[in-house]
Short mmCIF file of C-alpha atoms in Angstrom, two decimals:
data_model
loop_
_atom_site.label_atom_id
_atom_site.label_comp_id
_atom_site.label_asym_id
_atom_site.label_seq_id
_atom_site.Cartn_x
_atom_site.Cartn_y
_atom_site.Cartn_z
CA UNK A 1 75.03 -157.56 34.83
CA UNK A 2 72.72 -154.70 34.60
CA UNK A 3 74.60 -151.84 32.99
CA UNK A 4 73.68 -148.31 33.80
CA UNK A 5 74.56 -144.54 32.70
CA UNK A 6 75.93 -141.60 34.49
CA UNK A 7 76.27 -138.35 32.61
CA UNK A 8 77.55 -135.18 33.55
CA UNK A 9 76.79 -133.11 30.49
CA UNK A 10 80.70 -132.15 29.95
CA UNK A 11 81.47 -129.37 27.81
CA UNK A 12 84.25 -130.32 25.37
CA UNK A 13 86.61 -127.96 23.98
CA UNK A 14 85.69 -126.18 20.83
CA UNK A 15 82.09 -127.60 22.07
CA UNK A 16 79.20 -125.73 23.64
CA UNK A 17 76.98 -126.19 26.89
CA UNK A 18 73.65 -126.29 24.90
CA UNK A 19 75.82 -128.75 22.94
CA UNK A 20 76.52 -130.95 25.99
CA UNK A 21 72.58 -131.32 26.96
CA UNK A 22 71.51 -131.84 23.40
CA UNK A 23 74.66 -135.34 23.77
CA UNK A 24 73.08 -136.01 26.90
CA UNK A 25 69.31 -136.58 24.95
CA UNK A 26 71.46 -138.00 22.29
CA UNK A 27 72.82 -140.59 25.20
CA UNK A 28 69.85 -141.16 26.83
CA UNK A 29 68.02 -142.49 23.36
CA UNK A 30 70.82 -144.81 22.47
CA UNK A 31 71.00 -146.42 26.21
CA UNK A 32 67.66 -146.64 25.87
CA UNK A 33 67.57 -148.94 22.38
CA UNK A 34 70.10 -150.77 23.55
CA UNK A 35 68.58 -151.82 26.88
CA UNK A 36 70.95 -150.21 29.44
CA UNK A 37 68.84 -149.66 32.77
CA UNK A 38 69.12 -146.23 34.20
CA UNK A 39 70.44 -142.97 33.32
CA UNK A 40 71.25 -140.31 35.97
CA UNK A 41 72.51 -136.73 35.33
CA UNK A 42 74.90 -135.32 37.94
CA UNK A 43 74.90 -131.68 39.56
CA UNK A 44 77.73 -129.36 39.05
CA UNK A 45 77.70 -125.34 39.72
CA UNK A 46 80.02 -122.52 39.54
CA UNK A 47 81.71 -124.26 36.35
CA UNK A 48 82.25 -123.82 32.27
CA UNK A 49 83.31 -127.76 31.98
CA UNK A 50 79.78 -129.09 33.09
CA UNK A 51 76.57 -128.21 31.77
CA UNK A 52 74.54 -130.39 34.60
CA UNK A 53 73.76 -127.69 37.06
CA UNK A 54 69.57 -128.65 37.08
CA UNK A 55 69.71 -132.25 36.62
CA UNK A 56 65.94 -132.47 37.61
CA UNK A 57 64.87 -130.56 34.44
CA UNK A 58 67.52 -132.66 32.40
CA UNK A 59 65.51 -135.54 33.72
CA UNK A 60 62.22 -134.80 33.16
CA UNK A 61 63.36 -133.74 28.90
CA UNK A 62 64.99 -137.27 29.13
CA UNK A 63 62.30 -139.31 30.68
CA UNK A 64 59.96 -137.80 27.41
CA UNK A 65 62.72 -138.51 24.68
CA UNK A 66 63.14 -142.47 26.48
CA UNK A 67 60.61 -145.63 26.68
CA UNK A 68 62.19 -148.01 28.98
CA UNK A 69 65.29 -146.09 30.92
CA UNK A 70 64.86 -144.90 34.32
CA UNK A 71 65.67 -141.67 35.03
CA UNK A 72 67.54 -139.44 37.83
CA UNK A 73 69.59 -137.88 39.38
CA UNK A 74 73.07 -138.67 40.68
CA UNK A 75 72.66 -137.00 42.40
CA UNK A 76 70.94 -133.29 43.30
CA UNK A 77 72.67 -131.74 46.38
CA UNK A 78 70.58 -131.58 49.07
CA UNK A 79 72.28 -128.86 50.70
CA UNK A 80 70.69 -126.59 48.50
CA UNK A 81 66.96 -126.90 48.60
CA UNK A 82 64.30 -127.09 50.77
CA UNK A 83 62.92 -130.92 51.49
CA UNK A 84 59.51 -129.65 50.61
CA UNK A 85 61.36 -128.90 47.26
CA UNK A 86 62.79 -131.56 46.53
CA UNK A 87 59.95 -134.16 47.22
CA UNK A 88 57.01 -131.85 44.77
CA UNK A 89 59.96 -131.88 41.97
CA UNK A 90 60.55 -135.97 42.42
CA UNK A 91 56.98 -136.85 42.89
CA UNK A 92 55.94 -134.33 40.30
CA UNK A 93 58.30 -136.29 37.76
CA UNK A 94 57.15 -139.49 38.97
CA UNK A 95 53.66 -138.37 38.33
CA UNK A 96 54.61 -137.76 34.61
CA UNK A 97 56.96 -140.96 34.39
CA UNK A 98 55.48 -143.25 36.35
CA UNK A 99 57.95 -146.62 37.25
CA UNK A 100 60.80 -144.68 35.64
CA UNK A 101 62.19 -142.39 38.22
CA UNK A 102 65.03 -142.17 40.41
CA UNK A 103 65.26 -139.75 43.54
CA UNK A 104 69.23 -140.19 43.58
CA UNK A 105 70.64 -137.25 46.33
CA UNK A 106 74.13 -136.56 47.23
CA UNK A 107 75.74 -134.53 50.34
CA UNK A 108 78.37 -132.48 48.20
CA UNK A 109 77.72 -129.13 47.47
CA UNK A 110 78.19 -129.51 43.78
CA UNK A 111 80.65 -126.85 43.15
CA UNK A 112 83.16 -124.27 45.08
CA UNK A 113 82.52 -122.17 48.34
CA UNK A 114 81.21 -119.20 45.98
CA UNK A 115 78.70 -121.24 44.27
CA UNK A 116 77.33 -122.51 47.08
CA UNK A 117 77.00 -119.32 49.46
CA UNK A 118 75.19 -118.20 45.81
CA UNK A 119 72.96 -120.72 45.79
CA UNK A 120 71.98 -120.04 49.40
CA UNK A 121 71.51 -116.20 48.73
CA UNK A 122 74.66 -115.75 51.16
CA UNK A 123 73.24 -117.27 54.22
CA UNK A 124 75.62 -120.24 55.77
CA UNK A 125 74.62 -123.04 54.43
CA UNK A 126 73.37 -126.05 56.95
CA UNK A 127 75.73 -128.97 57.00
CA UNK A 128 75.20 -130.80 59.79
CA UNK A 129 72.18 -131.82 59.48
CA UNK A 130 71.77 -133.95 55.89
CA UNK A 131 70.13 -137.06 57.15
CA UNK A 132 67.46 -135.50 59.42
CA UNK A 133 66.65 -133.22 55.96
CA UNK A 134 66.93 -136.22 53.85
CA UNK A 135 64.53 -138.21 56.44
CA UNK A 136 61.74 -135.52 55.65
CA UNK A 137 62.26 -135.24 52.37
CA UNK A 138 61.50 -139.55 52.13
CA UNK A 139 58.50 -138.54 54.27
CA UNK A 140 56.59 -136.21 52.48
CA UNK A 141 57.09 -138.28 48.98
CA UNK A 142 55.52 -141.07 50.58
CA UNK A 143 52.57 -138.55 51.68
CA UNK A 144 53.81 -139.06 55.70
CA UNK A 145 53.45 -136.45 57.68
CA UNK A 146 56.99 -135.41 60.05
CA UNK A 147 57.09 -134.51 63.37
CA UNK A 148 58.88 -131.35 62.37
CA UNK A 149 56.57 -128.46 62.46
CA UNK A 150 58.23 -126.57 59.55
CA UNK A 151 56.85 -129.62 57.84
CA UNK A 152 53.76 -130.95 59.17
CA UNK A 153 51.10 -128.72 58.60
CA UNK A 154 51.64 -129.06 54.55
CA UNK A 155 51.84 -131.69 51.91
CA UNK A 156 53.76 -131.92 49.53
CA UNK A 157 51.66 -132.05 45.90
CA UNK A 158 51.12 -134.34 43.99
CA UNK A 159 50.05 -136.60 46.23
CA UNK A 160 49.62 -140.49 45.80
CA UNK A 161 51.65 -141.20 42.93
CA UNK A 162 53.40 -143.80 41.97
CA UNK A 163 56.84 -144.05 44.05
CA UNK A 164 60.55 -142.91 42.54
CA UNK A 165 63.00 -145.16 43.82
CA UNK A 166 65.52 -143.17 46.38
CA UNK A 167 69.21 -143.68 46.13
CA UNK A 168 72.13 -142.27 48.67
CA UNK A 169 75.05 -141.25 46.89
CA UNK A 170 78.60 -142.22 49.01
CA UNK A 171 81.86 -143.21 49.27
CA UNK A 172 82.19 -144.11 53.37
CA UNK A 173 81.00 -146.50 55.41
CA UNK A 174 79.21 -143.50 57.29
CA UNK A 175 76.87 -143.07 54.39
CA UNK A 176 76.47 -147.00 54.00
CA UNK A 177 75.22 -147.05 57.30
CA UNK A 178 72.81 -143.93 56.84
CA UNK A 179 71.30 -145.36 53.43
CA UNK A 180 70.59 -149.16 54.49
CA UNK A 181 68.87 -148.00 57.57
CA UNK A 182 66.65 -145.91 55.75
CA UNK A 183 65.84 -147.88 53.07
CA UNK A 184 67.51 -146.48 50.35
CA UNK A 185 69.82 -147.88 47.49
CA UNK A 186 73.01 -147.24 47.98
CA UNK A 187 75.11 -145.45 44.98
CA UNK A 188 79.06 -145.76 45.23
CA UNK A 189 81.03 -143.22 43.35
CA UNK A 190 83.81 -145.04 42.51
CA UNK A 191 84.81 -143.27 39.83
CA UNK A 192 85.54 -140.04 42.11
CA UNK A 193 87.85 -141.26 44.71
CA UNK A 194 88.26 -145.28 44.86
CA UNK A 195 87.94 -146.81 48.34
CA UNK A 196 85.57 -149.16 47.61
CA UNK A 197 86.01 -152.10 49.82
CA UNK A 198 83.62 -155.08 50.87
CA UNK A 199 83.45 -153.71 54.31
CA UNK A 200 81.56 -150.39 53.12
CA UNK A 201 78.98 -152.47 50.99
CA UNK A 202 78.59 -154.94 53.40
CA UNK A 203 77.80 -152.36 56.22
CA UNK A 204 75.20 -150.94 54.05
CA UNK A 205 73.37 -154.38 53.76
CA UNK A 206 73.90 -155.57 57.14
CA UNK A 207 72.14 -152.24 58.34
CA UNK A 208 69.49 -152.47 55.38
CA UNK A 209 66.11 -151.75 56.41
CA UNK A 210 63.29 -152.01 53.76
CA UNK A 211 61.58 -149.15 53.00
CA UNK A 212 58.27 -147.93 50.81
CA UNK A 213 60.85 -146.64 48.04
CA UNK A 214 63.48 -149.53 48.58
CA UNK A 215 62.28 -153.30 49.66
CA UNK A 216 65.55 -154.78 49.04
CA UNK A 217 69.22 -153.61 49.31
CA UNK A 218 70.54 -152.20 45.87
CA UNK A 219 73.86 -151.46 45.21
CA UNK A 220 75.07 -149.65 42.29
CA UNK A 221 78.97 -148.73 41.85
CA UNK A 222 80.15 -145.76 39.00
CA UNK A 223 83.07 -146.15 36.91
CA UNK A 224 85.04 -144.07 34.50
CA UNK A 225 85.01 -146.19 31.13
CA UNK A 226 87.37 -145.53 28.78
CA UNK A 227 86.87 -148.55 25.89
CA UNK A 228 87.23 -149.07 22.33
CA UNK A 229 87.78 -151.48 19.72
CA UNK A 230 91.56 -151.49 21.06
CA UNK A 231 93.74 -151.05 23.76
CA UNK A 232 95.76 -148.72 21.83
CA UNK A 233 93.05 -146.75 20.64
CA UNK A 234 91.07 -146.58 23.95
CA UNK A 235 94.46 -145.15 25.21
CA UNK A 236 94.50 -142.80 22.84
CA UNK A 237 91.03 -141.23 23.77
CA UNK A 238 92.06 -141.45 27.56
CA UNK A 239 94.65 -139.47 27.78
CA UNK A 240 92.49 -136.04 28.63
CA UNK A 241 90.45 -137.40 31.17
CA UNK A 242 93.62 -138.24 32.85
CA UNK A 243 94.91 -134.61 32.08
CA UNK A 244 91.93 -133.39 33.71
CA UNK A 245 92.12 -135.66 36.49
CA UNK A 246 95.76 -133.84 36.95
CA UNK A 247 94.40 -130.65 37.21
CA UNK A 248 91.26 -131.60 39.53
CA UNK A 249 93.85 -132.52 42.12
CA UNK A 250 95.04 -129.18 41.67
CA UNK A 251 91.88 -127.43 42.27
CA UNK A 252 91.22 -126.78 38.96
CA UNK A 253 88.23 -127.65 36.64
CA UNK A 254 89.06 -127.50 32.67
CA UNK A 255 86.94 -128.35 29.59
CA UNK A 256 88.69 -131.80 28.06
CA UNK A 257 90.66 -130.98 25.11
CA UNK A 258 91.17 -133.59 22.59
CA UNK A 259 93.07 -136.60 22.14
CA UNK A 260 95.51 -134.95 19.62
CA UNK A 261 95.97 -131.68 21.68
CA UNK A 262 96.37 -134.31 24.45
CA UNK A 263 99.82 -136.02 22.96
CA UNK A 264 101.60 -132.84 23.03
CA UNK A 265 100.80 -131.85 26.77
CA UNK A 266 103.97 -131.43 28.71
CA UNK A 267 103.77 -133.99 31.27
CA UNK A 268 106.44 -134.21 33.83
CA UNK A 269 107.38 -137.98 34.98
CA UNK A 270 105.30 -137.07 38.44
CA UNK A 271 102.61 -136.61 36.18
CA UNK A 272 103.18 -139.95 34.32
CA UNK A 273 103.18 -141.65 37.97
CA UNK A 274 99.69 -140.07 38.82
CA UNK A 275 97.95 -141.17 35.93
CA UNK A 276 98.61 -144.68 36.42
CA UNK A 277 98.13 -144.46 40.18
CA UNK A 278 94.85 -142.84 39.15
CA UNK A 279 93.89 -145.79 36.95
CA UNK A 280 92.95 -147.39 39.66
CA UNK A 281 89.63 -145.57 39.08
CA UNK A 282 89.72 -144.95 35.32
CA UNK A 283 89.35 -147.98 33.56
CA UNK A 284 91.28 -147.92 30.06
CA UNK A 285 91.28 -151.11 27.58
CA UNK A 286 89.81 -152.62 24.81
CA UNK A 287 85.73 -153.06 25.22
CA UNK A 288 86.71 -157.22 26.16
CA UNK A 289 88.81 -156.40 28.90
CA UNK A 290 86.95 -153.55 30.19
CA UNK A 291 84.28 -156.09 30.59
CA UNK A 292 85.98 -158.24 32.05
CA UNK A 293 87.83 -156.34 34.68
CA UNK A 294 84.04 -155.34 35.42
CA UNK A 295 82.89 -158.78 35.90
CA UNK A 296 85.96 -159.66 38.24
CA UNK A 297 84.82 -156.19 40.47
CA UNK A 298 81.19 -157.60 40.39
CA UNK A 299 82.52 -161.42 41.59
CA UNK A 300 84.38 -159.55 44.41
CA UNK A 301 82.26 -156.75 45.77
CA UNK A 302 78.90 -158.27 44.92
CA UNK A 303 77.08 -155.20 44.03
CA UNK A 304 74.18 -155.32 41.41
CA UNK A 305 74.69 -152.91 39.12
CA UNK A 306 77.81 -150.63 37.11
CA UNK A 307 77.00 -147.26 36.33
CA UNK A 308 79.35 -146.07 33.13
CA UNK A 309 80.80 -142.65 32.84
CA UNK A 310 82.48 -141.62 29.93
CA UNK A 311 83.33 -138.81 28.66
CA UNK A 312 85.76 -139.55 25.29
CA UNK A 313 86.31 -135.88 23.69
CA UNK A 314 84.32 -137.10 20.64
CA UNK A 315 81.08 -137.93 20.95
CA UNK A 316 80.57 -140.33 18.48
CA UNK A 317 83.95 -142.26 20.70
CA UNK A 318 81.66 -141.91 23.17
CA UNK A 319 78.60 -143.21 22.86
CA UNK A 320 80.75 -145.92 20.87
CA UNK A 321 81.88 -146.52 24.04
CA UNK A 322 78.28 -147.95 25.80
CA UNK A 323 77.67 -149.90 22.41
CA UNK A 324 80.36 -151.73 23.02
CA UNK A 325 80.06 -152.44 26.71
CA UNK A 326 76.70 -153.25 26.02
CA UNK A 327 77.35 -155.89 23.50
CA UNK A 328 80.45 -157.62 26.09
CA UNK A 329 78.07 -157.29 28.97
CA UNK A 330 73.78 -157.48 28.47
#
């Protein structure tokens, strides 16, 4: 099973943001000894508990601290920049990393309504019209010139470079559709909402196209990990990133405290149900059955690849975490 990393650069309690990027680099290098395949940095705005709000630049200090590991994005917003923008800043890393990086884009705006009428200097932003941007945008990387005018009488720089690969970021059979016909990977974010069914994946292959940045269907599906030596112990460390996922649902975003502070949260039996309904998305166990419970999701959905998130309040639990996966799993 290839085995790959998603990191959001989460700012722990008691912990700092410049913290969180220098654990990211500290991530990266370790997945990168121990043979994992990819590493993508996520895009959040308008928030204290993430410090991935320019996962481009994350990428490009990553892909020069890392030999082997891909690197990318999972994914930048689109919403927010210019297609012109985003293929110079993807083929301009490529240029530097060449074979190593991945164009990974989401829909999402990354953040709440007043982050993202910030980010687009109060205008409202444009919506409706994703796939036609993300169409250009696949264009100019691959030096093509589009029929839109806005676009065709430029290029974008540098020019003839070795390829990123391009990944769609989704959870609905609306973006598995969108992704296989235009040749991209398709990236399910499990971790975020569930839903994943054979259905979706299977539309996504059954509409795949090949492309210049994608000549076969790739599918990739994101967990939350929570593992350890234990059961009890990987329990232990779990129990804030389901307090968090509490207060997501309730429109709020909070640094993770730590497993101690954790024990003596008041949790109301309602609260006790969600957890283990949200389960369903959080993996908790010992590293074995972790892997395991991986390995029967691979047998049933078929896709090709797991990407790992997790985000133990410690970091040494943490990167304990994908040593441990990696030795059940490569």
């Amino acid at each position: 099973m290839k085995l790959s990393v998603l990191d959001q650069a989460p700012v722990t309690s008691g912990n700092t943001a410049a913290g969180a990027l220098k654990k990211a680099e500290e991530l990266a290098i370790l997945a990168d000894e121990l043979g994992y395949h990819r590493m993508w940095m996520a895009e959040h705005h308008g928030t204290d508990a993430f410090s991935s709000s320019a996962p481009e630049v994350i990428a490009a200090h990553l892909a020069a601290k890392t030999k082997k590991l891909r690197i990318g994005t999972g994914g930048v917003m689109m919403m927010h920049y210019s297609p012109l923008k985003l293929a110079e800043v993807f083929k301009t890393l490529s240029a530097l990393s060449p074979g190593r990086i991945d164009f990974g884009v989401g829909r999402a705006p990354g953040g709440d309504n007043h982050a993202m009428y910030a980010l687009s200097e109060g205008r409202p932003p444009l919506v409706n019209n994703m796939y036609e941007k993300l169409a250009i945008t696949l264009q100019l990387i691959n030096d093509e010139v589009p029929e839109d005018s806005l676009y065709n009488r430029t290029i974008a720089s540098p020019s003839k470079i070795v390829l990123p690969e391009a990944w769609l970021l989704g959870s609905t059979g609306n973006s598995a559709v969108q992704a296989g016909r235009m040749g991209l990977g398709y990236s399910f974010a499990h971790f975020f909402q569930g839903g994943m069914t054979p259905a979706i994946l299977d539309t996504y292959r059954n509409n795949f196209t090949p492309s210049a940045l994608m000549e076969k269907p790739e599918i990739n599906v994101t967990y939350l990990v929570t593992a350890a030596e234990t059961k009890e112990e990987a329990e232990f460390e779990a129990l804030p990133q389901d307090i968090a996922r509490l207060s997501l649902m309730k429109g709020q975003i909070r640094s993770l405290m730590t497993p101690e502070a954790a024990q003596d949260y008041p949790l109301t039996e309602m609260d006790r149900m969600m957890i283990q309904e949200n389960r369903k998305i959080h993996l908790v166990g010992s590293a074995k059955e972790v892997a395991e419970t991986l390995q029967e999701e691979q047998g049933n959905y078929g896709f090709d690849e797991v990407m790992i998130c997790s985000i133990p309040h410690s970091q040494e639990k943490r990167l304990n975490v994908y040593r441990l996966l990696a030795k059940e799993l490569m």
